[in-house]
mmCIF file of C-alpha atoms in Angstrom:
data_model
loop_
_atom_site.group_PDB
_atom_site.id
_atom_site.type_symbol
_atom_site.label_atom_id
_atom_site.label_comp_id
_atom_site.label_asym_id
_atom_site.label_seq_id
_atom_site.Cartn_x
_atom_site.Cartn_y
_atom_site.Cartn_z
ATOM 1 C CA UNK B 1 68.075 248.986 234.473
ATOM 2 C CA UNK B 2 65.800 252.154 234.421
ATOM 3 C CA UNK B 3 65.772 254.200 237.645
ATOM 4 C CA UNK B 4 62.389 256.084 237.700
ATOM 5 C CA UNK B 5 63.090 258.491 240.398
ATOM 6 C CA UNK B 6 66.609 259.997 241.466
ATOM 7 C CA UNK B 7 65.892 259.913 245.191
ATOM 8 C CA UNK B 8 85.200 240.516 252.617
ATOM 9 C CA UNK B 9 85.770 239.185 252.039
ATOM 10 C CA UNK B 10 88.839 237.446 249.739
ATOM 11 C CA UNK B 11 88.714 234.115 250.361
ATOM 12 C CA UNK B 12 88.968 230.736 249.413
ATOM 13 C CA UNK B 13 86.553 228.101 248.632
ATOM 14 C CA UNK B 14 86.119 225.436 250.911
ATOM 15 C CA UNK B 15 86.325 221.576 248.927
ATOM 16 C CA UNK B 16 84.531 219.340 251.504
ATOM 17 C CA UNK B 17 81.418 217.961 252.053
ATOM 18 C CA UNK B 18 79.339 220.195 254.858
ATOM 19 C CA UNK B 19 77.807 219.052 258.010
ATOM 20 C CA UNK B 20 74.005 220.650 258.303
ATOM 21 C CA UNK B 21 74.576 224.390 259.363
ATOM 22 C CA UNK B 22 77.820 224.733 257.789
ATOM 23 C CA UNK B 23 78.310 227.644 255.015
ATOM 24 C CA UNK B 24 80.774 227.182 252.206
ATOM 25 C CA UNK B 25 82.776 230.278 252.002
ATOM 26 C CA UNK B 26 82.667 232.804 249.164
ATOM 27 C CA UNK B 27 85.648 232.972 246.511
ATOM 28 C CA UNK B 28 85.357 236.928 245.886
ATOM 29 C CA UNK B 29 88.779 236.641 243.674
ATOM 30 C CA UNK B 30 87.461 234.219 241.189
ATOM 31 C CA UNK B 31 83.420 236.299 241.503
ATOM 32 C CA UNK B 32 86.164 239.007 240.133
ATOM 33 C CA UNK B 33 87.553 237.051 237.435
ATOM 34 C CA UNK B 34 84.122 236.445 236.119
ATOM 35 C CA UNK B 35 83.303 240.163 236.408
ATOM 36 C CA UNK B 36 86.532 240.837 234.053
ATOM 37 C CA UNK B 37 86.402 238.211 231.522
ATOM 38 C CA UNK B 38 82.522 239.346 230.598
ATOM 39 C CA UNK B 39 83.722 242.518 230.386
ATOM 40 C CA UNK B 40 87.024 241.696 228.135
ATOM 41 C CA UNK B 41 84.394 240.396 225.497
ATOM 42 C CA UNK B 42 83.346 244.210 225.337
ATOM 43 C CA UNK B 43 79.776 245.462 225.729
ATOM 44 C CA UNK B 44 77.237 242.699 225.712
ATOM 45 C CA UNK B 45 74.490 244.140 223.605
ATOM 46 C CA UNK B 46 71.811 242.269 221.963
ATOM 47 C CA UNK B 47 72.751 241.174 218.402
ATOM 48 C CA UNK B 48 76.588 241.578 219.122
ATOM 49 C CA UNK B 49 79.730 238.900 218.622
ATOM 50 C CA UNK B 50 80.377 240.053 222.427
ATOM 51 C CA UNK B 51 76.939 239.302 223.490
ATOM 52 C CA UNK B 52 77.234 235.357 221.988
ATOM 53 C CA UNK B 53 80.442 235.044 223.210
ATOM 54 C CA UNK B 54 79.162 235.594 226.995
ATOM 55 C CA UNK B 55 76.341 233.806 226.788
ATOM 56 C CA UNK B 56 78.653 230.853 225.499
ATOM 57 C CA UNK B 57 80.988 231.544 228.666
ATOM 58 C CA UNK B 58 77.926 231.181 231.124
ATOM 59 C CA UNK B 59 76.780 228.103 229.839
ATOM 60 C CA UNK B 60 79.816 226.313 229.558
ATOM 61 C CA UNK B 61 81.073 227.323 233.394
ATOM 62 C CA UNK B 62 77.705 226.265 234.585
ATOM 63 C CA UNK B 63 77.741 222.830 232.583
ATOM 64 C CA UNK B 64 80.913 222.514 234.450
ATOM 65 C CA UNK B 65 79.285 223.097 237.772
ATOM 66 C CA UNK B 66 77.085 220.073 236.996
ATOM 67 C CA UNK B 67 74.245 222.144 236.635
ATOM 68 C CA UNK B 68 71.004 221.081 234.884
ATOM 69 C CA UNK B 69 71.306 223.807 231.801
ATOM 70 C CA UNK B 70 68.742 225.756 229.714
ATOM 71 C CA UNK B 71 68.141 228.228 227.306
ATOM 72 C CA UNK B 72 64.770 229.915 227.220
ATOM 73 C CA UNK B 73 64.690 232.022 223.673
ATOM 74 C CA UNK B 74 62.643 234.887 223.396
ATOM 75 C CA UNK B 75 61.528 237.401 220.489
ATOM 76 C CA UNK B 76 63.239 241.199 220.995
ATOM 77 C CA UNK B 77 62.695 244.295 219.032
ATOM 78 C CA UNK B 78 64.892 247.116 220.007
ATOM 79 C CA UNK B 79 62.861 249.966 220.720
ATOM 80 C CA UNK B 80 65.090 252.475 218.882
ATOM 81 C CA UNK B 81 66.164 250.659 216.072
ATOM 82 C CA UNK B 82 63.331 248.457 215.312
ATOM 83 C CA UNK B 83 65.584 245.364 214.763
ATOM 84 C CA UNK B 84 64.519 241.951 216.013
ATOM 85 C CA UNK B 85 66.653 239.404 217.787
ATOM 86 C CA UNK B 86 65.949 236.231 219.713
ATOM 87 C CA UNK B 87 67.445 236.596 223.108
ATOM 88 C CA UNK B 88 67.993 234.165 225.614
ATOM 89 C CA UNK B 89 67.346 233.810 229.232
ATOM 90 C CA UNK B 90 70.007 231.587 230.999
ATOM 91 C CA UNK B 91 68.262 229.056 233.373
ATOM 92 C CA UNK B 92 70.953 226.661 235.644
ATOM 93 C CA UNK B 93 68.638 224.332 238.568
ATOM 94 C CA UNK B 94 70.643 222.823 240.898
ATOM 95 C CA UNK B 95 68.761 219.861 243.181
ATOM 96 C CA UNK B 96 65.552 218.359 242.844
ATOM 97 C CA UNK B 97 62.163 219.541 243.954
ATOM 98 C CA UNK B 98 59.501 222.141 242.817
ATOM 99 C CA UNK B 99 59.593 224.235 245.875
ATOM 100 C CA UNK B 100 62.915 226.508 244.597
ATOM 101 C CA UNK B 101 64.748 229.698 245.608
ATOM 102 C CA UNK B 102 65.410 231.873 242.482
ATOM 103 C CA UNK B 103 69.267 233.824 242.473
ATOM 104 C CA UNK B 104 68.874 236.106 239.252
ATOM 105 C CA UNK B 105 70.777 238.643 237.400
ATOM 106 C CA UNK B 106 71.138 240.265 233.698
ATOM 107 C CA UNK B 107 73.799 239.415 231.941
ATOM 108 C CA UNK B 108 73.118 241.934 228.374
ATOM 109 C CA UNK B 109 74.449 245.632 228.594
ATOM 110 C CA UNK B 110 73.064 248.365 227.448
ATOM 111 C CA UNK B 111 73.483 249.203 223.230
ATOM 112 C CA UNK B 112 74.251 252.982 224.241
ATOM 113 C CA UNK B 113 75.522 254.679 226.689
ATOM 114 C CA UNK B 114 73.322 257.778 226.433
ATOM 115 C CA UNK B 115 74.107 258.865 230.592
ATOM 116 C CA UNK B 116 77.751 259.317 229.313
ATOM 117 C CA UNK B 117 79.061 262.947 229.872
ATOM 118 C CA UNK B 118 80.412 262.727 226.678
ATOM 119 C CA UNK B 119 78.249 263.569 223.417
ATOM 120 C CA UNK B 120 80.558 261.148 221.055
ATOM 121 C CA UNK B 121 80.110 258.424 223.354
ATOM 122 C CA UNK B 122 76.624 257.957 224.015
ATOM 123 C CA UNK B 123 76.222 255.398 220.817
ATOM 124 C CA UNK B 124 78.315 253.667 222.025
ATOM 125 C CA UNK B 125 77.649 250.738 223.929
ATOM 126 C CA UNK B 126 78.071 250.541 228.074
ATOM 127 C CA UNK B 127 81.027 247.941 229.233
ATOM 128 C CA UNK B 128 78.233 247.082 232.629
ATOM 129 C CA UNK B 129 81.212 245.689 234.617
ATOM 130 C CA UNK B 130 78.596 246.775 237.557
ATOM 131 C CA UNK B 131 75.657 246.922 235.509
ATOM 132 C CA UNK B 132 75.479 243.418 234.493
ATOM 133 C CA UNK B 133 78.933 241.407 235.356
ATOM 134 C CA UNK B 134 78.764 242.119 238.542
ATOM 135 C CA UNK B 135 75.483 240.466 239.686
ATOM 136 C CA UNK B 136 76.746 237.580 236.836
ATOM 137 C CA UNK B 137 80.222 237.049 238.220
ATOM 138 C CA UNK B 138 78.573 236.659 241.564
ATOM 139 C CA UNK B 139 76.020 234.007 240.725
ATOM 140 C CA UNK B 140 78.646 231.842 238.464
ATOM 141 C CA UNK B 141 81.104 231.731 241.556
ATOM 142 C CA UNK B 142 77.718 230.537 243.584
ATOM 143 C CA UNK B 143 77.724 227.967 240.847
ATOM 144 C CA UNK B 144 81.097 226.743 241.696
ATOM 145 C CA UNK B 145 80.239 226.356 245.157
ATOM 146 C CA UNK B 146 77.268 224.476 244.839
ATOM 147 C CA UNK B 147 79.069 221.829 242.517
ATOM 148 C CA UNK B 148 81.409 221.007 245.648
ATOM 149 C CA UNK B 149 78.677 221.490 248.091
ATOM 150 C CA UNK B 150 75.470 220.896 246.560
ATOM 151 C CA UNK B 151 72.679 223.521 248.198
ATOM 152 C CA UNK B 152 70.379 221.835 250.763
ATOM 153 C CA UNK B 153 67.385 223.127 248.926
ATOM 154 C CA UNK B 154 66.897 223.662 244.893
ATOM 155 C CA UNK B 155 67.869 226.803 243.319
ATOM 156 C CA UNK B 156 68.108 228.022 240.540
ATOM 157 C CA UNK B 157 70.386 230.759 239.306
ATOM 158 C CA UNK B 158 68.454 232.758 235.948
ATOM 159 C CA UNK B 159 70.509 235.114 234.204
ATOM 160 C CA UNK B 160 68.256 237.421 232.202
ATOM 161 C CA UNK B 161 69.042 238.964 228.746
ATOM 162 C CA UNK B 162 67.325 241.648 227.345
ATOM 163 C CA UNK B 163 66.998 243.672 230.848
ATOM 164 C CA UNK B 164 68.720 246.951 229.801
ATOM 165 C CA UNK B 165 67.948 248.194 225.994
ATOM 166 C CA UNK B 166 64.622 249.701 227.257
ATOM 167 C CA UNK B 167 63.581 253.327 226.279
ATOM 168 C CA UNK B 168 63.024 255.982 228.910
ATOM 169 C CA UNK B 169 59.551 256.892 229.139
ATOM 170 C CA UNK B 170 58.254 252.776 227.806
ATOM 171 C CA UNK B 171 58.453 250.900 231.236
ATOM 172 C CA UNK B 172 57.622 247.625 228.844
ATOM 173 C CA UNK B 173 60.453 247.972 226.970
ATOM 174 C CA UNK B 174 62.907 247.332 229.950
ATOM 175 C CA UNK B 175 63.570 243.839 231.589
ATOM 176 C CA UNK B 176 62.436 242.270 228.788
ATOM 177 C CA UNK B 177 63.880 238.608 230.036
ATOM 178 C CA UNK B 178 62.058 238.755 233.237
ATOM 179 C CA UNK B 179 59.283 239.376 231.972
ATOM 180 C CA UNK B 180 58.758 236.478 229.469
ATOM 181 C CA UNK B 181 60.593 234.458 232.097
ATOM 182 C CA UNK B 182 57.777 235.441 234.774
ATOM 183 C CA UNK B 183 55.196 234.769 232.090
ATOM 184 C CA UNK B 184 56.653 231.303 231.478
ATOM 185 C CA UNK B 185 57.345 229.447 235.213
ATOM 186 C CA UNK B 186 55.772 226.507 234.675
ATOM 187 C CA UNK B 187 54.889 224.071 237.574
ATOM 188 C CA UNK B 188 57.857 225.838 239.638
ATOM 189 C CA UNK B 189 56.931 227.205 242.437
ATOM 190 C CA UNK B 190 59.453 229.791 244.197
ATOM 191 C CA UNK B 191 59.461 230.300 247.348
ATOM 192 C CA UNK B 192 61.356 233.910 246.942
ATOM 193 C CA UNK B 193 63.726 235.502 244.379
ATOM 194 C CA UNK B 194 66.789 237.704 244.754
ATOM 195 C CA UNK B 195 67.628 240.023 242.172
ATOM 196 C CA UNK B 196 71.530 241.112 242.322
ATOM 197 C CA UNK B 197 72.174 244.595 239.985
ATOM 198 C CA UNK B 198 75.255 246.833 240.610
ATOM 199 C CA UNK B 199 76.501 245.143 243.609
ATOM 200 C CA UNK B 200 80.686 245.435 242.608
ATOM 201 C CA UNK B 201 80.840 249.078 243.464
ATOM 202 C CA UNK B 202 84.105 249.729 245.489
ATOM 203 C CA UNK B 203 81.786 252.192 247.277
ATOM 204 C CA UNK B 204 79.123 250.313 248.345
ATOM 205 C CA UNK B 205 76.050 250.673 249.909
ATOM 206 C CA UNK B 206 72.665 249.149 249.746
ATOM 207 C CA UNK B 207 69.812 251.063 251.093
ATOM 208 C CA UNK B 208 66.399 249.280 251.292
ATOM 209 C CA UNK B 209 64.525 249.315 246.941
ATOM 210 C CA UNK B 210 61.243 250.989 247.415
ATOM 211 C CA UNK B 211 59.310 248.128 245.578
ATOM 212 C CA UNK B 212 61.172 245.643 247.347
ATOM 213 C CA UNK B 213 59.864 246.821 250.360
ATOM 214 C CA UNK B 214 56.876 247.734 249.358
ATOM 215 C CA UNK B 215 55.960 244.085 247.771
ATOM 216 C CA UNK B 216 57.944 242.034 249.649
ATOM 217 C CA UNK B 217 58.543 243.650 253.005
ATOM 218 C CA UNK B 218 58.867 240.128 255.076
ATOM 219 C CA UNK B 219 61.821 239.066 252.468
ATOM 220 C CA UNK B 220 63.189 242.129 252.829
ATOM 221 C CA UNK B 221 63.411 241.819 257.181
ATOM 222 C CA UNK B 222 64.997 238.384 256.233
ATOM 223 C CA UNK B 223 67.745 239.161 254.198
ATOM 224 C CA UNK B 224 68.848 242.782 255.893
ATOM 225 C CA UNK B 225 68.933 240.880 259.339
ATOM 226 C CA UNK B 226 71.159 238.224 258.302
ATOM 227 C CA UNK B 227 73.241 240.835 256.682
ATOM 228 C CA UNK B 228 73.270 242.786 260.353
ATOM 229 C CA UNK B 229 73.987 239.446 261.734
ATOM 230 C CA UNK B 230 76.783 238.721 259.692
ATOM 231 C CA UNK B 231 78.202 242.536 260.352
ATOM 232 C CA UNK B 232 77.854 243.287 256.492
ATOM 233 C CA UNK B 233 78.044 247.029 256.703
ATOM 234 C CA UNK B 234 77.119 248.037 253.129
ATOM 235 C CA UNK B 235 73.516 246.859 254.232
ATOM 236 C CA UNK B 236 71.428 249.202 255.833
ATOM 237 C CA UNK B 237 67.408 250.045 256.490
ATOM 238 C CA UNK B 238 67.423 253.625 254.642
ATOM 239 C CA UNK B 239 64.983 253.734 251.889
ATOM 240 C CA UNK B 240 66.093 253.368 248.904
ATOM 241 C CA UNK B 241 64.857 254.689 245.181
ATOM 242 C CA UNK B 242 61.889 252.999 243.058
ATOM 243 C CA UNK B 243 64.068 250.875 240.392
ATOM 244 C CA UNK B 244 62.429 249.337 237.195
ATOM 245 C CA UNK B 245 64.419 246.163 237.568
ATOM 246 C CA UNK B 246 63.895 242.301 236.849
ATOM 247 C CA UNK B 247 62.530 242.413 240.114
ATOM 248 C CA UNK B 248 59.472 243.803 238.900
ATOM 249 C CA UNK B 249 57.864 241.031 236.837
ATOM 250 C CA UNK B 250 58.749 238.486 239.541
ATOM 251 C CA UNK B 251 56.512 240.120 242.082
ATOM 252 C CA UNK B 252 53.818 240.976 239.672
ATOM 253 C CA UNK B 253 53.830 237.041 238.738
ATOM 254 C CA UNK B 254 53.159 236.424 242.879
ATOM 255 C CA UNK B 255 56.875 235.759 243.622
ATOM 256 C CA UNK B 256 58.349 237.245 246.857
ATOM 257 C CA UNK B 257 61.336 239.474 245.235
ATOM 258 C CA UNK B 258 63.863 241.372 246.134
ATOM 259 C CA UNK B 259 66.188 244.081 244.317
ATOM 260 C CA UNK B 260 70.064 243.747 246.254
ATOM 261 C CA UNK B 261 71.393 247.451 244.387
ATOM 262 C CA UNK B 262 73.559 249.686 244.636
ATOM 263 C CA UNK B 263 72.516 252.768 242.712
ATOM 264 C CA UNK B 264 74.279 255.444 244.239
ATOM 265 C CA UNK B 265 76.620 254.796 241.033
ATOM 266 C CA UNK B 266 78.074 258.040 238.992
ATOM 267 C CA UNK B 267 78.776 255.571 236.210
ATOM 268 C CA UNK B 268 75.461 254.414 235.252
ATOM 269 C CA UNK B 269 75.142 254.211 231.574
ATOM 270 C CA UNK B 270 78.704 255.212 230.831
ATOM 271 C CA UNK B 271 81.102 254.364 228.784
ATOM 272 C CA UNK B 272 83.320 254.309 232.001
ATOM 273 C CA UNK B 273 81.407 251.124 233.767
ATOM 274 C CA UNK B 274 84.694 249.634 233.693
ATOM 275 C CA UNK B 275 85.772 246.924 236.333
ATOM 276 C CA UNK B 276 88.329 249.617 237.569
ATOM 277 C CA UNK B 277 85.426 251.078 239.238
ATOM 278 C CA UNK B 278 84.557 247.576 241.286
ATOM 279 C CA UNK B 279 86.161 245.417 243.890
ATOM 280 C CA UNK B 280 86.266 241.289 244.626
ATOM 281 C CA UNK B 281 85.550 242.778 248.350
ATOM 282 C CA UNK B 282 81.966 243.908 246.999
ATOM 283 C CA UNK B 283 81.337 240.312 244.913
ATOM 284 C CA UNK B 284 82.277 239.025 248.364
ATOM 285 C CA UNK B 285 80.067 240.767 250.323
ATOM 286 C CA UNK B 286 77.233 239.615 248.585
ATOM 287 C CA UNK B 287 78.288 236.087 248.076
ATOM 288 C CA UNK B 288 78.701 235.750 251.712
ATOM 289 C CA UNK B 289 74.976 236.725 252.324
ATOM 290 C CA UNK B 290 73.326 235.042 249.981
ATOM 291 C CA UNK B 291 75.666 231.523 250.912
ATOM 292 C CA UNK B 292 74.448 232.002 254.417
ATOM 293 C CA UNK B 293 70.760 232.511 252.937
ATOM 294 C CA UNK B 294 71.014 229.472 251.580
ATOM 295 C CA UNK B 295 72.789 226.842 253.596
ATOM 296 C CA UNK B 296 72.158 228.215 257.413
#
């Protein structure tokens, strides 16, 4: 994800059928284990062994959760090296119907830690604990919940590939997976989309990302109002930065979409973006909010 301008809940899951209006609890420890597991593979950079291992891990888990899982391959040319790869968005569908909700995150990591303070680290891959694994880990735990408590509406979990290999100054080189996805929606009708990015920071704060508010204000009001109702303190109405992220292709495709993102993260695009900078409680806050939006 490319910044354009600088500008709790550890619980156990309920394994019971829910009556109307009941909301299952989010298991933040299990979500954090998903974050740690992704990072254990190493940087999930396009074309790497770690990238393939992580893809297999995500797909295997989603299939265990009884999702309708598919890969959406697309060609990708690295803007720096010129190498070409076939990357894959991972799509997991729960429930039936063409009117659906989209929850998404990116699962790849940046090949170069170009914001690292140490020059010798800038050609190394980014571990991506917060930038990638946090959103993905949250959605993987939500998939586990869907297995035991099928959502009352159709929900797609989409894990975008090729988000973080962009070149500064070339906006189209970022968010490759979401661009491809948005151009190939088919007959599905998404009522709205929520993107998770940088949601694991121990020092969590979610202002309202600029483009989300500009293009999807009603959705922002719905989501932030629910967070306020639940007493989820990191969410406030402070105007946030303009962020070029995976929600933008969705907005351009006509889908109301917002980005839940804490971009005040000093380890952005460095080798220090590691699990110790993140917390289960932060994932629990975001996961709890999503479950209330879906089940209530």
